[in-house]
Coordinates of C-alpha atoms and ligand atoms in Angstrom, one line a residue:
M240 CA -16.3 29.1 8.7
K241 CA -13.1 27.1 9.3
N242 CA -9.9 27.6 7.4
I243 CA -7.7 24.7 6.6
A244 CA -4.5 23.9 4.7
I245 CA -3.5 20.5 3.4
L246 CA 0.0 19.0 3.3
G247 CA -0.2 16.4 0.5
S248 CA -3.6 17.3 -1.0
T249 CA -3.2 15.2 -4.2
G250 CA -2.9 11.8 -2.4
S251 CA -5.5 9.4 -1.1
I252 CA -6.2 11.3 2.2
G253 CA -5.8 14.7 0.6
T254 CA -8.4 14.1 -2.1
Q255 CA -10.8 12.6 0.4
T256 CA -10.3 15.6 2.6
L257 CA -11.3 17.8 -0.3
E258 CA -14.4 15.6 -0.9
V259 CA -15.5 16.2 2.7
V260 CA -14.9 20.0 2.2
R261 CA -16.9 19.9 -1.1
E262 CA -19.8 18.1 0.5
N263 CA -20.0 20.4 3.5
Q264 CA -19.5 23.8 1.8
D265 CA -18.4 25.6 5.0
I266 CA -14.6 25.1 5.1
R267 CA -12.2 27.4 3.3
V268 CA -9.1 25.9 1.8
L269 CA -6.1 28.3 2.1
G270 CA -3.3 26.0 1.1
L271 CA -2.8 22.9 -1.1
S272 CA 0.4 21.0 -1.7
A273 CA 1.9 18.1 -3.6
G274 CA 5.2 16.4 -4.3
S275 CA 5.1 16.5 -8.1
N276 CA 1.5 15.8 -9.4
I277 CA 0.8 19.4 -10.6
T278 CA -1.9 18.2 -13.0
R279 CA -4.1 17.2 -10.1
L280 CA -2.9 20.1 -8.0
E281 CA -3.9 22.5 -10.7
E282 CA -7.5 21.1 -10.8
Q283 CA -7.7 21.4 -7.1
I284 CA -6.4 25.0 -7.2
R285 CA -9.0 25.9 -9.8
E286 CA -11.8 24.5 -7.8
F287 CA -10.8 25.6 -4.2
R288 CA -8.8 28.8 -5.0
P289 CA -6.3 28.6 -2.1
K290 CA -3.9 31.6 -1.4
L291 CA -0.9 29.3 -1.5
A292 CA 0.2 26.1 -3.3
A293 CA 3.4 24.3 -2.4
V294 CA 5.1 21.9 -4.7
W295 CA 8.1 20.0 -3.5
N296 CA 9.8 19.7 -6.9
E297 CA 11.2 23.1 -8.0
E298 CA 10.9 22.5 -11.7
K299 CA 7.3 21.4 -11.3
A300 CA 6.6 24.5 -9.2
K301 CA 7.9 26.7 -12.0
E302 CA 5.7 24.9 -14.5
L303 CA 2.6 25.3 -12.2
R304 CA 3.3 29.0 -11.9
L305 CA 3.0 29.3 -15.6
R306 CA -0.1 27.1 -15.8
I307 CA -2.0 29.2 -13.2
A308 CA -0.7 32.6 -14.1
D309 CA -4.4 33.7 -14.5
L310 CA -5.1 33.0 -10.8
D311 CA -4.1 34.8 -7.5
T312 CA -2.6 31.6 -5.9
R313 CA 1.0 32.0 -5.1
V314 CA 3.2 28.9 -5.7
V315 CA 6.1 28.1 -3.4
S316 CA 8.5 25.1 -3.4
G317 CA 10.8 22.8 -1.3
M318 CA 10.9 22.5 2.5
E319 CA 10.6 26.3 2.8
G320 CA 7.4 26.1 0.7
L321 CA 5.9 23.3 2.8
T322 CA 6.7 25.2 6.0
E323 CA 5.2 28.4 4.7
L324 CA 2.0 26.5 3.8
A325 CA 1.9 25.0 7.3
V326 CA 1.8 28.4 9.0
I327 CA -0.6 30.5 6.8
H328 CA -1.8 33.1 9.2
E329 CA -5.6 32.5 9.0
T330 CA -5.5 28.7 9.0
D331 CA -7.2 26.9 11.9
I332 CA -6.3 23.3 11.0
L333 CA -3.4 21.8 9.1
V334 CA -4.3 18.5 7.6
T335 CA -1.1 16.4 7.4
A336 CA -1.8 14.1 4.5
I337 CA 1.8 13.9 3.3
V338 CA 3.5 10.6 3.3
G339 CA 6.7 9.9 5.2
M340 CA 8.8 11.7 7.9
I341 CA 9.3 14.6 5.6
G342 CA 6.2 15.9 7.4
I343 CA 8.1 16.5 10.6
R344 CA 9.3 20.1 10.1
P345 CA 6.1 21.6 8.7
T346 CA 4.1 19.9 11.4
I347 CA 6.3 21.2 14.2
E348 CA 6.2 24.7 12.7
A349 CA 2.4 24.6 12.5
I350 CA 2.1 23.6 16.1
R351 CA 4.5 26.4 17.1
A352 CA 2.2 28.8 15.2
G353 CA -0.8 27.4 17.2
K354 CA -2.5 25.5 14.4
D355 CA -4.6 22.4 15.3
I356 CA -3.4 19.3 13.4
A357 CA -5.6 16.8 11.7
L358 CA -3.0 14.1 11.6
A359 CA -2.8 11.4 9.0
N360 CA 1.0 11.5 8.6
K361 CA 1.8 8.9 11.3
E362 CA 5.5 8.7 10.4
T363 CA 5.9 12.2 11.9
L364 CA 4.5 11.1 15.3
V365 CA 6.4 7.8 15.3
T366 CA 9.8 9.5 14.9
A367 CA 9.1 12.8 16.7
G368 CA 6.2 12.1 19.1
H369 CA 8.3 13.0 22.1
I370 CA 8.8 16.5 20.6
I371 CA 5.4 17.0 19.1
M372 CA 3.1 16.0 21.9
P373 CA 4.6 18.2 24.7
L374 CA 4.9 21.1 22.2
A375 CA 1.2 20.7 21.4
R376 CA 0.3 20.7 25.1
E377 CA 2.4 23.8 25.6
K378 CA 0.8 25.6 22.7
N379 CA -2.7 24.4 23.5
V380 CA -3.0 22.7 20.1
S381 CA -5.2 19.7 19.4
I382 CA -3.8 16.8 17.6
L383 CA -6.9 15.3 15.9
P384 CA -6.3 11.7 14.6
V385 CA -7.3 11.0 11.0
D386 CA -6.0 7.4 10.9
S387 CA -9.1 5.3 11.2
E388 CA -7.9 3.2 14.2
H389 CA -6.8 6.3 16.1
S390 CA -10.0 8.1 15.4
A391 CA -11.9 5.0 16.7
I392 CA -9.9 5.1 19.9
F393 CA -10.4 8.9 20.2
Q394 CA -14.1 8.3 19.8
S395 CA -14.1 5.4 22.3
L396 CA -12.4 7.6 24.8
R397 CA -15.0 10.3 24.7
G398 CA -17.1 10.7 27.8
N399 CA -14.8 8.4 29.8
D400 CA -12.1 8.9 32.3
G401 CA -8.7 8.6 30.6
K402 CA -7.2 7.3 33.9
A403 CA -9.5 4.3 33.8
V404 CA -8.1 3.0 30.5
K405 CA -6.7 -0.5 30.9
K406 CA -5.6 -1.1 27.3
I407 CA -6.1 -0.1 23.7
L408 CA -7.2 -2.8 21.3
L409 CA -5.8 -1.7 17.9
T410 CA -7.5 -3.6 15.1
A411 CA -5.8 -4.7 11.9
S412 CA -7.3 -6.3 8.8
G413 CA -4.2 -8.5 8.4
G414 CA -3.7 -7.3 4.9
P415 CA -3.6 -9.3 1.7
F416 CA -1.3 -12.0 3.1
R417 CA -3.1 -12.8 6.3
G418 CA -2.7 -16.5 7.1
K419 CA 0.4 -16.9 4.8
K420 CA 3.8 -18.2 6.0
E421 CA 7.2 -17.1 5.0
E422 CA 7.5 -19.8 2.3
D423 CA 4.4 -18.4 0.7
L424 CA 5.9 -14.9 0.5
L425 CA 9.1 -15.6 -1.3
D426 CA 7.9 -14.5 -4.7
I427 CA 5.5 -11.7 -3.9
Q428 CA 5.3 -9.1 -6.6
V429 CA 4.5 -5.4 -6.3
E430 CA 1.0 -6.0 -7.8
D431 CA 0.2 -8.7 -5.2
A432 CA 1.2 -6.5 -2.3
L433 CA -0.8 -3.5 -3.6
K434 CA -4.1 -5.4 -3.4
H435 CA -5.5 -4.5 0.0
P436 CA -8.7 -6.5 0.9
N437 CA -10.7 -3.6 2.4
W438 CA -9.1 -0.2 1.9
S439 CA -8.0 1.8 -1.1
M440 CA -4.9 3.9 0.0
G441 CA -1.6 5.3 -1.2
R442 CA 1.0 2.9 -2.4
K443 CA 3.4 3.2 0.5
I444 CA 0.8 2.6 3.2
T445 CA -0.7 -0.3 1.2
I446 CA 2.7 -2.0 1.2
D447 CA 3.1 -1.2 4.9
S448 CA -0.3 -2.9 5.5
S449 CA 0.8 -6.0 3.8
T450 CA 4.0 -6.3 5.9
M451 CA 2.3 -5.2 9.1
V452 CA 4.7 -2.3 9.3
N453 CA 1.7 -0.1 9.2
K454 CA 0.3 -1.7 12.3
G455 CA 3.6 -1.3 14.0
L456 CA 3.7 2.4 13.1
E457 CA 0.2 2.7 14.4
V458 CA 1.0 1.2 17.7
M459 CA 3.8 3.8 18.1
E460 CA 1.4 6.5 16.9
A461 CA -1.2 5.4 19.5
R462 CA 1.4 5.4 22.2
W463 CA 2.0 9.1 21.7
L464 CA -1.5 10.2 20.9
F465 CA -3.1 8.6 23.9
D466 CA -0.1 8.7 26.3
V467 CA -0.1 5.0 27.1
K468 CA 2.7 2.4 27.3
M469 CA 3.6 0.2 24.3
D470 CA 2.5 -2.8 26.3
Q471 CA -0.9 -1.4 27.0
I472 CA -1.6 -1.6 23.2
Q473 CA -2.7 -5.0 21.9
V474 CA -3.1 -5.6 18.2
V475 CA -6.2 -7.7 17.2
I476 CA -6.8 -9.0 13.7
Q477 CA -10.3 -8.1 12.6
P478 CA -10.3 -9.2 9.0
Q479 CA -13.6 -7.4 7.9
S480 CA -12.3 -3.9 9.0
I481 CA -15.6 -3.1 10.6
I482 CA -14.4 -2.6 14.2
H483 CA -11.9 0.3 13.7
S484 CA -10.4 -0.1 17.2
M485 CA -11.4 -0.4 20.9
V486 CA -10.6 0.7 24.4
E487 CA -10.8 -1.6 27.4
Y488 CA -11.4 0.1 30.8
V489 CA -10.4 -1.1 34.3
D490 CA -13.8 -2.5 35.0
G491 CA -13.6 -4.7 31.9
A492 CA -16.0 -2.6 29.8
V493 CA -14.9 -2.3 26.1
M494 CA -15.9 0.6 23.9
A495 CA -15.5 0.4 20.2
Q496 CA -16.2 2.4 17.1
L497 CA -17.6 0.4 14.1
G498 CA -18.6 1.4 10.6
T499 CA -18.1 0.5 6.9
P500 CA -14.5 1.2 5.9
D501 CA -14.5 4.8 4.7
M502 CA -11.7 7.3 5.5
K503 CA -14.1 10.2 5.1
L504 CA -15.6 9.4 8.5
P505 CA -12.4 9.9 10.5
I506 CA -11.4 12.9 8.2
Q507 CA -14.7 14.6 8.8
Y508 CA -14.7 13.8 12.5
A509 CA -11.3 15.4 12.8
L510 CA -12.3 18.5 10.8
Y511 CA -15.5 19.2 12.8
Y512 CA -14.6 17.7 16.2
P513 CA -16.5 17.8 18.6
E514 CA -19.4 18.1 16.2
R515 CA -20.7 14.9 14.5
R516 CA -22.1 15.5 11.1
Y517 CA -24.1 13.7 8.5
L518 CA -21.9 11.8 6.1
P519 CA -23.3 10.2 3.0
G520 CA -22.4 6.6 2.4
E521 CA -23.1 2.9 3.1
R522 CA -24.4 2.0 6.6
L523 CA -23.6 -1.2 8.5
D524 CA -26.4 -3.8 8.1
F525 CA -25.8 -6.3 11.0
W526 CA -28.4 -8.7 9.6
K527 CA -26.4 -9.0 6.4
L528 CA -23.0 -8.8 8.1
G529 CA -23.8 -11.9 10.2
R530 CA -20.4 -12.2 11.9
L531 CA -17.2 -10.5 12.9
D532 CA -14.0 -12.5 13.2
F533 CA -10.9 -12.0 15.4
E534 CA -7.4 -13.5 15.4
E535 CA -4.1 -13.1 17.1
P536 CA -1.4 -11.5 14.8
D537 CA 1.3 -13.8 13.4
M538 CA 4.3 -12.0 14.7
D539 CA 6.7 -14.7 13.5
T540 CA 5.8 -14.4 9.9
F541 CA 5.1 -10.7 10.0
Y542 CA 7.9 -9.9 12.5
A543 CA 8.0 -6.3 11.4
L544 CA 5.3 -5.9 14.0
A545 CA 7.6 -7.4 16.7
L546 CA 10.4 -5.1 15.6
A547 CA 8.0 -2.1 15.9
Y548 CA 7.2 -3.1 19.5
E549 CA 10.9 -3.3 20.2
A550 CA 11.6 0.1 18.6
G551 CA 8.6 1.7 20.4
R552 CA 9.7 0.3 23.8
A553 CA 13.2 1.5 23.3
E554 CA 12.1 5.0 22.2
G555 CA 15.0 7.4 21.3
T556 CA 16.1 7.2 17.7
L557 CA 15.2 3.5 17.2
P558 CA 11.6 4.3 16.0
T559 CA 13.2 6.6 13.4
V560 CA 15.5 3.9 12.3
F561 CA 12.6 1.5 12.0
N562 CA 10.6 4.0 10.0
A563 CA 13.4 5.4 7.8
A564 CA 14.6 1.9 6.9
N565 CA 11.1 1.0 5.9
E566 CA 10.5 4.1 3.9
L567 CA 13.6 3.4 1.7
A568 CA 13.0 -0.3 1.6
V569 CA 9.4 0.1 0.4
K570 CA 10.6 2.5 -2.3
M571 CA 13.2 0.0 -3.4
F572 CA 10.5 -2.8 -3.5
L573 CA 8.2 -0.6 -5.5
D574 CA 11.1 0.1 -7.9
R575 CA 11.6 -3.7 -8.1
E576 CA 15.1 -3.4 -6.7
I577 CA 14.6 -5.8 -3.8
K578 CA 12.4 -8.8 -2.9
Y579 CA 9.3 -8.5 -0.7
L580 CA 10.8 -10.2 2.3
E581 CA 13.8 -8.0 2.2
I582 CA 11.8 -5.0 3.4
T583 CA 11.6 -6.4 6.9
Q584 CA 15.1 -7.8 6.8
I585 CA 16.4 -4.4 5.9
I586 CA 14.5 -2.8 8.9
E587 CA 15.9 -5.4 11.2
D588 CA 19.5 -5.0 9.9
C589 CA 19.4 -1.2 10.4
M590 CA 17.9 -1.6 13.9
R591 CA 20.7 -4.0 14.9
A592 CA 23.4 -1.8 13.5
H593 CA 22.1 1.4 15.3
K594 CA 23.3 2.8 18.5
N595 CA 20.2 4.2 20.1
K596 CA 20.2 7.8 21.3
E597 CA 17.7 8.8 24.0
N598 CA 15.4 11.8 23.7
P599 CA 16.8 13.0 20.4
T600 CA 16.5 16.5 19.0
L601 CA 15.0 17.1 15.6
Q602 CA 18.5 17.3 14.3
E603 CA 19.5 14.0 15.8
I604 CA 16.3 12.4 14.3
L605 CA 17.3 13.6 10.9
E606 CA 20.8 12.4 11.4
A607 CA 19.5 8.9 12.4
E608 CA 17.4 9.0 9.2
A609 CA 20.5 9.9 7.1
E610 CA 22.6 7.2 8.8
V611 CA 20.0 4.6 7.8
Y612 CA 19.9 5.9 4.2
E613 CA 23.7 5.7 4.0
R614 CA 23.8 2.2 5.3
I615 CA 21.2 0.9 2.9
E616 CA 22.7 2.8 -0.1
S617 CA 26.2 1.5 0.7
R618 CA 24.9 -2.1 0.4
R619 CA 23.2 -1.7 -3.0
Ligands
LIG945 P1 -0.5 9.1 -1.0 O1 0.8 8.6 -1.5 O2 -1.8 8.8 -1.6 O3 -0.4 10.7 -0.9 C1 0.7 11.4 -0.4 C2 0.6 12.9 -0.6 O4 1.9 13.5 -0.2 C3 0.5 13.3 -2.1 O5 -0.3 14.4 -2.2 C4 1.9 13.7 -2.5 O6 2.0 14.6 -3.6 C5 2.4 14.3 -1.2 N1 3.9 14.3 -1.1 C6 4.7 13.2 -1.1 N2 6.0 13.6 -1.0 C7 5.9 14.9 -0.9 C8 6.9 15.9 -0.7 N3 8.2 15.6 -0.7 N4 6.5 17.2 -0.6 C9 5.2 17.6 -0.7 N5 4.2 16.7 -0.8 C10 4.6 15.4 -0.9 O7 -0.5 8.8 0.6 P2 -1.8 8.5 1.5 O8 -2.2 7.1 1.4 O9 -2.8 9.6 1.3 O10 -1.1 8.7 2.9 C11 -0.7 9.9 3.5 C12 -0.5 9.7 5.0 O11 -1.7 9.4 5.6 C13 0.5 8.6 5.3 O12 1.3 9.0 6.4 C14 -0.3 7.4 5.6 O13 0.3 6.5 6.5 C15 -1.5 8.1 6.3 N6 -2.8 7.4 6.2 C16 -3.3 7.1 5.1 C17 -4.6 6.4 5.0 C18 -5.2 6.1 3.7 O14 -6.4 5.6 3.7 N7 -4.7 6.5 2.6 C19 -5.1 6.0 6.2 C20 -4.5 6.3 7.4 C21 -3.3 7.0 7.4
LIG946 MG1 -4.9 3.0 9.9

């Protein structure tokens, strides 16, 4: 019996994690958490009976306490609550399904406490990979990728010599605006950007997929997870989202993982690694599929990807600036405060204004985030 806790259990990854738990019947859920959606959280608590539930919003936490007064689940709140949830004594794996770099502190605390991490929260690794990866090695903690591309790379590395890796081929669907040019994107509305061709995901990552920011974050995530250089990672557009990513070895052999787009596969793989289990769902039918297509990404139109390479190569606080600027800009776009193309413009503006700091501490990362927020707020 494995014990898990989930940071962000009410979101897209969180609910799919619980579906995997429900189907398998041999994982115990000790902690659940949400930002503010206590209605869904209450349903999850009633079904899975965790010891602890963390709600970011203090008022909502109070309300939840009243609603579940008949249960033994203790409700905590704020950053303290998230951190308590991350280190529950009996937990084996912490699933980081929270969105944004708010996941940094609880993830670091979980690693310090020796918990394995099933990592979906890429923003944490992008901004603090240089702290998290060495700490995980020191604590003998596994960082198990949940992101589909990184799970595919992880699977394609199995049974091979890591030193023989030539490059990582990170696939991308290209999002809803693949093939479009800047002039086609001037009047993009929130609803247009929320229509992903292949995946159903949370709102923030769906916008990130449309701007290619998501792929940029994933390149930086892969750089840390697999200990490669930014320039060893090549983004390949694979519009059908069937090839989830590939690894090229020094002898020219390429290993890939393919499958129908279903996040439950990487989630289940991370939870049971190294075991591979039955997973219900559609199988690939290559006779019907007929073909797979490939393209080079258009980094002139979707130059957020080029900015991500720049930030990742520079390291230091620049990836934090890239990420934080995007987090706020996406929020502003979703709130209809800015236009679509301004998301990437804001990221670039913040990067240009920033003085990069090498090898930042957690405090310096959070300061860089605050600096970006101040800069953007001051221009509203
Ligand atoms: P989502 O918006 O659907 O869910 C986010 C979860 O985080 C929710 O449970 C929400 O309540 C919680 N949350 C948000 N702010 C919080 C706070 N301050 N305190 C506590 N909880 C908070 O997002 P998602 O699509 O599930 O994505 C989660 C993470 O997984 C992101 O980092 C994303 O990039 C990554 N990811 C998602 C997918 C996907 O298919 N959805 C695929 C790969 C990677
Ligand atoms: Mg992905």
